[in-house]
mmCIF file of C-alpha atoms in Angstrom:
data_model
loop_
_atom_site.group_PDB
_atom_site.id
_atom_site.type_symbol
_atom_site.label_atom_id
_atom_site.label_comp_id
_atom_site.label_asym_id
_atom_site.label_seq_id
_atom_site.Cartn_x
_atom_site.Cartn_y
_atom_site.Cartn_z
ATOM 1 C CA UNK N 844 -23.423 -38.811 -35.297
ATOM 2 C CA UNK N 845 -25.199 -38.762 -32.010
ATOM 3 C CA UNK N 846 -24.474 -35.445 -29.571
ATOM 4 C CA UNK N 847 -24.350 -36.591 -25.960
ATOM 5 C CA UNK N 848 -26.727 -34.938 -23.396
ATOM 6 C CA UNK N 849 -23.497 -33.536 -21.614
ATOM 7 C CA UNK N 850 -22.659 -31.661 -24.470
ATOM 8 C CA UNK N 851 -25.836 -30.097 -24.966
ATOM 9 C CA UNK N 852 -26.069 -28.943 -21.285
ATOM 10 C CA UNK N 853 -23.090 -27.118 -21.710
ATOM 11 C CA UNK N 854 -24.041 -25.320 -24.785
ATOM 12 C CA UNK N 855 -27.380 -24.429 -23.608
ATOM 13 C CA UNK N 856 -25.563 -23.287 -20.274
ATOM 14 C CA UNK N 857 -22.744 -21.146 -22.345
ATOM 15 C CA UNK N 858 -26.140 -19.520 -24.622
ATOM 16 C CA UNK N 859 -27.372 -18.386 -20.991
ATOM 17 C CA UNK N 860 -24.782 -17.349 -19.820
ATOM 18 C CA UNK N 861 -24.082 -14.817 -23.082
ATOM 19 C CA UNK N 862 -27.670 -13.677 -22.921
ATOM 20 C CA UNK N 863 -27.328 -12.946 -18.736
ATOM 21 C CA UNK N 864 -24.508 -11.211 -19.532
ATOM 22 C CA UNK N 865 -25.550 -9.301 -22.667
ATOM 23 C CA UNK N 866 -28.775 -8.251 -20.161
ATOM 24 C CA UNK N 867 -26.326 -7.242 -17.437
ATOM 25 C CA UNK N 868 -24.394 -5.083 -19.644
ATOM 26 C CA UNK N 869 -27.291 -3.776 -21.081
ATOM 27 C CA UNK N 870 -29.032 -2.903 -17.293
ATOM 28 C CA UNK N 871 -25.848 -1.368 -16.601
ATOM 29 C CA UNK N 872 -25.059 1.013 -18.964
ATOM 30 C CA UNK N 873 -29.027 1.738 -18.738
ATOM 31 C CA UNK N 874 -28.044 2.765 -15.253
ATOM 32 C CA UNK N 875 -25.200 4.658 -15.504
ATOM 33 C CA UNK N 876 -26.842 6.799 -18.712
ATOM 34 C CA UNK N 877 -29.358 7.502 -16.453
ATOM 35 C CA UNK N 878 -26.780 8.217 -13.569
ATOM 36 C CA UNK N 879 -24.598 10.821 -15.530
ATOM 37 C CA UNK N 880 -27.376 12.534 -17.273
ATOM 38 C CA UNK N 881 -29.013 13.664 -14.177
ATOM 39 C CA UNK N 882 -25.596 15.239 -13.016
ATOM 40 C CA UNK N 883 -25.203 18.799 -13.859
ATOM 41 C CA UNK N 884 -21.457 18.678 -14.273
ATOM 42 C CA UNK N 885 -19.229 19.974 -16.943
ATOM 43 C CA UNK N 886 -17.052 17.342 -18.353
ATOM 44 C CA UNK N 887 -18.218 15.798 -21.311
ATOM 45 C CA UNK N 888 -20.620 13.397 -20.145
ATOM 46 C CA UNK N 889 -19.813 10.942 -23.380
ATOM 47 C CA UNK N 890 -16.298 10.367 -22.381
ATOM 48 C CA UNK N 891 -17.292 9.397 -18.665
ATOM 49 C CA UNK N 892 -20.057 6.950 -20.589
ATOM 50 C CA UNK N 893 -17.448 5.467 -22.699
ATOM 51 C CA UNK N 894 -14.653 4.973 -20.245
ATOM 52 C CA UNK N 895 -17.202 3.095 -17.482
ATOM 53 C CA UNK N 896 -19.135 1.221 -20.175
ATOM 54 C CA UNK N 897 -15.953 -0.257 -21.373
ATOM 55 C CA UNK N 898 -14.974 -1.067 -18.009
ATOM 56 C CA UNK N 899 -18.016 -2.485 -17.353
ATOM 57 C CA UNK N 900 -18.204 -4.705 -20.497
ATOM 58 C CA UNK N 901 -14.718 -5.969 -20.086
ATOM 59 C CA UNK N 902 -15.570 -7.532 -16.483
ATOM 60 C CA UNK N 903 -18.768 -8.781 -17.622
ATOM 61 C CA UNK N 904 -16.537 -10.537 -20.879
ATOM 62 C CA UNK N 905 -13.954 -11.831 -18.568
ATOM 63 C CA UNK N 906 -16.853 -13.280 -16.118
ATOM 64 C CA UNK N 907 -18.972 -14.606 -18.632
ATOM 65 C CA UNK N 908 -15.586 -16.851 -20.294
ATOM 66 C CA UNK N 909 -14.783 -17.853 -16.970
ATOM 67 C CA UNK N 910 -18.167 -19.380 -16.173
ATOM 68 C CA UNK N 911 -18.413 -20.969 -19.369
ATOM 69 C CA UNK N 912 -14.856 -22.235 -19.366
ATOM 70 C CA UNK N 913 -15.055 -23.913 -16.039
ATOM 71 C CA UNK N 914 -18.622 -25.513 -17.570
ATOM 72 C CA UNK N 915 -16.982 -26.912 -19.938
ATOM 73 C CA UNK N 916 -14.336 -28.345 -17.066
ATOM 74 C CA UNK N 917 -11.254 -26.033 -17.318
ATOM 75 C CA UNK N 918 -9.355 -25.316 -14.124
ATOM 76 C CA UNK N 919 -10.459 -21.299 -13.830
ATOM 77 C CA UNK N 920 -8.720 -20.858 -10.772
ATOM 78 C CA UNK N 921 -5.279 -21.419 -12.007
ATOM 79 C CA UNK N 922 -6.382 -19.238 -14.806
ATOM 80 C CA UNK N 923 -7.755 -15.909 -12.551
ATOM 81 C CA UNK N 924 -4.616 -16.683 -10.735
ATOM 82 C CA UNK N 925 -2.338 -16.469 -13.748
ATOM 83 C CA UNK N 926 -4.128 -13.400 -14.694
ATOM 84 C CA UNK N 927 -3.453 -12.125 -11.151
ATOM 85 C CA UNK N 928 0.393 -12.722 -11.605
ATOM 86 C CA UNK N 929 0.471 -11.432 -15.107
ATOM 87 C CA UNK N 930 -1.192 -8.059 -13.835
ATOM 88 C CA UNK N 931 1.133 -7.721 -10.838
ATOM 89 C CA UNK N 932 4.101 -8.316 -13.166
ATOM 90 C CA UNK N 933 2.636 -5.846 -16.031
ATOM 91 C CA UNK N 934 1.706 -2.999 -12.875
ATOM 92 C CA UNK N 935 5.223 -3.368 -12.087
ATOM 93 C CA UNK N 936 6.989 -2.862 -15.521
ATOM 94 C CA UNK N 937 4.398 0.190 -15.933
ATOM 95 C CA UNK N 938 4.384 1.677 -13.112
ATOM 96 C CA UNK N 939 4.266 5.039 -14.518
ATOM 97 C CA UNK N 940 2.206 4.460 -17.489
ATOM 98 C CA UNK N 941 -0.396 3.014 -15.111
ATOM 99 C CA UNK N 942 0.225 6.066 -12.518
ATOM 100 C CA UNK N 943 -0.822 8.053 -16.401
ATOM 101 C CA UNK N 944 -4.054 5.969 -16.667
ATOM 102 C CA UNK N 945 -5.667 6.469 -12.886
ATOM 103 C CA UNK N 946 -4.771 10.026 -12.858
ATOM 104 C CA UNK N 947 -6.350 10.463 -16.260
ATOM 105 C CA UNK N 948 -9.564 8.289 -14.883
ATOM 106 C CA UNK N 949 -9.278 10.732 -12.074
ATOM 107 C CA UNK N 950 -9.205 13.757 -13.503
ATOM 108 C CA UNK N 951 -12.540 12.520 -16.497
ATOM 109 C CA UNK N 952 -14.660 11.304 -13.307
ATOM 110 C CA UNK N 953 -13.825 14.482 -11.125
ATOM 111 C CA UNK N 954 -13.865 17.174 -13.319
ATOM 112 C CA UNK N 955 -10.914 18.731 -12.910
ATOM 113 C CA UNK N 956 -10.562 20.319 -16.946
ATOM 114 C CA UNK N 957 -12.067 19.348 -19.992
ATOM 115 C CA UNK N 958 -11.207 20.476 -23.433
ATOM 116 C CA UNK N 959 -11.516 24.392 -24.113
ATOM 117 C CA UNK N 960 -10.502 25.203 -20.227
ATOM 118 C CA UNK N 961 -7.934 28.043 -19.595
ATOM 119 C CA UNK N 962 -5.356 26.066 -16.870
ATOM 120 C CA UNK N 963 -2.144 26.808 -15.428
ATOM 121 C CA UNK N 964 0.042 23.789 -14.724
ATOM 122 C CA UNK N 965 3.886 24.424 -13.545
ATOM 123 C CA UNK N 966 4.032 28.307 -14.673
ATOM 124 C CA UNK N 967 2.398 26.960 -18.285
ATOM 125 C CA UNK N 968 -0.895 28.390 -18.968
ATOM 126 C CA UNK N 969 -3.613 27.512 -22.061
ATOM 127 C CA UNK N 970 -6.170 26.015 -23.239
ATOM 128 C CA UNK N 971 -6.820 22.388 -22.974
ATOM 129 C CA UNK N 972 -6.803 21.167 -26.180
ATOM 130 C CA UNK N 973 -6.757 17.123 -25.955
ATOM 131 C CA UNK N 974 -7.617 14.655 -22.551
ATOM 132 C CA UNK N 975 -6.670 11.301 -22.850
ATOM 133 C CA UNK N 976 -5.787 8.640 -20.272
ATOM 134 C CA UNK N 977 -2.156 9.069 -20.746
ATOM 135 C CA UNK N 978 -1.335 12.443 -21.295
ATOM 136 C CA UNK N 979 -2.950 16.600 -21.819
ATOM 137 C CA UNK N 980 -2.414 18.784 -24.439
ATOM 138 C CA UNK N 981 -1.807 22.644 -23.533
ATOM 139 C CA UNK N 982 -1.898 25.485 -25.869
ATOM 140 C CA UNK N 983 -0.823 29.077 -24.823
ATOM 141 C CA UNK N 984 -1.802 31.779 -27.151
ATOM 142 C CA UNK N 985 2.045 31.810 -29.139
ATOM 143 C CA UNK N 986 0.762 28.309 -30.259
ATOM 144 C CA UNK N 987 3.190 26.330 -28.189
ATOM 145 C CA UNK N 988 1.094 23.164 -26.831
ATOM 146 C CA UNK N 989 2.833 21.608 -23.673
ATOM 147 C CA UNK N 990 2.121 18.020 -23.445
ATOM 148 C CA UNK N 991 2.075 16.327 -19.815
ATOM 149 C CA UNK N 992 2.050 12.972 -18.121
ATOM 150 C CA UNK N 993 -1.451 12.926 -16.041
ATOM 151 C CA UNK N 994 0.413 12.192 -12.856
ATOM 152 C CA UNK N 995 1.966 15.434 -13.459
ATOM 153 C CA UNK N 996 -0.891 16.827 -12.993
ATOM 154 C CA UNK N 997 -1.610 17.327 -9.425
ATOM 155 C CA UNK N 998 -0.682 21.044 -8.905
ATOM 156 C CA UNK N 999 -3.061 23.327 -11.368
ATOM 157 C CA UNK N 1000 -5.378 25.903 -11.767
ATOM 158 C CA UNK N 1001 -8.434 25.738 -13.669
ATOM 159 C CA UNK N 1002 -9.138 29.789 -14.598
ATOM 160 C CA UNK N 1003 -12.327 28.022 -16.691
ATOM 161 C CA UNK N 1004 -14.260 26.164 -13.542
ATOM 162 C CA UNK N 1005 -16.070 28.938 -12.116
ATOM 163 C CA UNK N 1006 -16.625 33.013 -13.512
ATOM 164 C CA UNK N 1007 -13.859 35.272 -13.288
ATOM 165 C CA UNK N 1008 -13.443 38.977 -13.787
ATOM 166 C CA UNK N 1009 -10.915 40.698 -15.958
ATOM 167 C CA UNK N 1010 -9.169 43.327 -14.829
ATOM 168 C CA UNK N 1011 -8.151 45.828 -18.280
ATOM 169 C CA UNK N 1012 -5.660 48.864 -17.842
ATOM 170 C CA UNK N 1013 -6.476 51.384 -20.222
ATOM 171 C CA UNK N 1014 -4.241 54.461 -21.012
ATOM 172 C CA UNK N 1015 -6.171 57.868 -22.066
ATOM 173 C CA UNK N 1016 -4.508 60.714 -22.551
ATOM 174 C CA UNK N 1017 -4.688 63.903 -20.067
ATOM 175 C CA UNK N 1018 -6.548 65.971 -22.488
ATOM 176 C CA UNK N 1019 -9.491 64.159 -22.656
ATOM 177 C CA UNK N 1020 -12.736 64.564 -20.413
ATOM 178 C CA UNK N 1021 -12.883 61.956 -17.685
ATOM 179 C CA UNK N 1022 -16.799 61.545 -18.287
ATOM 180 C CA UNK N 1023 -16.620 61.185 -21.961
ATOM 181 C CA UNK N 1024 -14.480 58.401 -21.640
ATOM 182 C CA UNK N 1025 -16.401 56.700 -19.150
ATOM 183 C CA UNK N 1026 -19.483 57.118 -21.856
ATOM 184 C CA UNK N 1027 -17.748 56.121 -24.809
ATOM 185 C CA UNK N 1028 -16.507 52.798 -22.362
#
């Protein structure tokens, strides 16, 4: 059995097209390590790595098929036009699930909370307790945890972001000395 010189193109082209990808992804994610770690910011720097990484890798798959595909003589246009269609169709039947998604991209890559941050949100106020694309967990200190749709999420207040001072009301009794109680505080 005799493998034609066609055939062997295209295999050698699809191997270097992997390994150009694989090096891309690779020089990427160098980059954007390097990127985030020199920011001083407060979010957790792993879950801004993860989400752009696997945004990253996911384009460089989809490219890297598509070039290989249309090597091997398959119509890619009808196919990034099919995908086109099939994402306007999907955006459309989840709207709000893909309103959930940017606003929880949104809120990772700007630093708005992260988890252990004291927020308000609609007259609710806790502790951040879980970030995901979707949806934010809420604790107040009776234990309830208020759960809300990211695109809620557009009117809070972050007590955490910067310092804060506490204001403390303490009774004392009229019989006491003024100074002593300014000692003993």
């Amino acid at each position: 059995m005799k493998i034609s010189p066609d055939l062997i193109e295209k295999i050698i082209f699809s191997i270097v097209i992997i390994v150009l990808a694989i090096l891309i992804y690779k020089v990427f994610k160098y980059l954007i390590d390097k990127i985030i770690n020199v920011s001083n910011e407060k979010i957790s720097k792993e879950s801004k790595k993860t989400l752009i990484f696997n945004i990253i890798k996911y384009v460089v798959i989809t490219i890297s098929i598509l070039f290989i595909l249309s090597k091997f003589g398959v119509n890619v246009t009808s196919i990034v036009a099919g995908l086109g269609i099939t994402t306007a169709l999907i955006g459309l039947a989840f709207q709000d699930l893909a309103k959930d998604i940017i606003a929880g991209v949104s809120i990772i890559i700007e630093n708005q909370y992260e988890i252990g941050d004291y927020i308000e949100v609609n007259g609710f106020m806790g502790e951040v307790i879980f970030i995901g694309l979707k949806n934010t967990k809420i604790r107040n200190f009776k234990g309830a945890t208020y759960i809300i749709a990211n695109r809620n999420m557009d009117k809070g207040i972050n007590y955490s972001l910067y310092n804060s001072r506490a204001v403390v009301d303490i009774d004392i009794d009229y019989m006491y000395n003024p100074d002593e109680i300014i000692n003993l505080l």
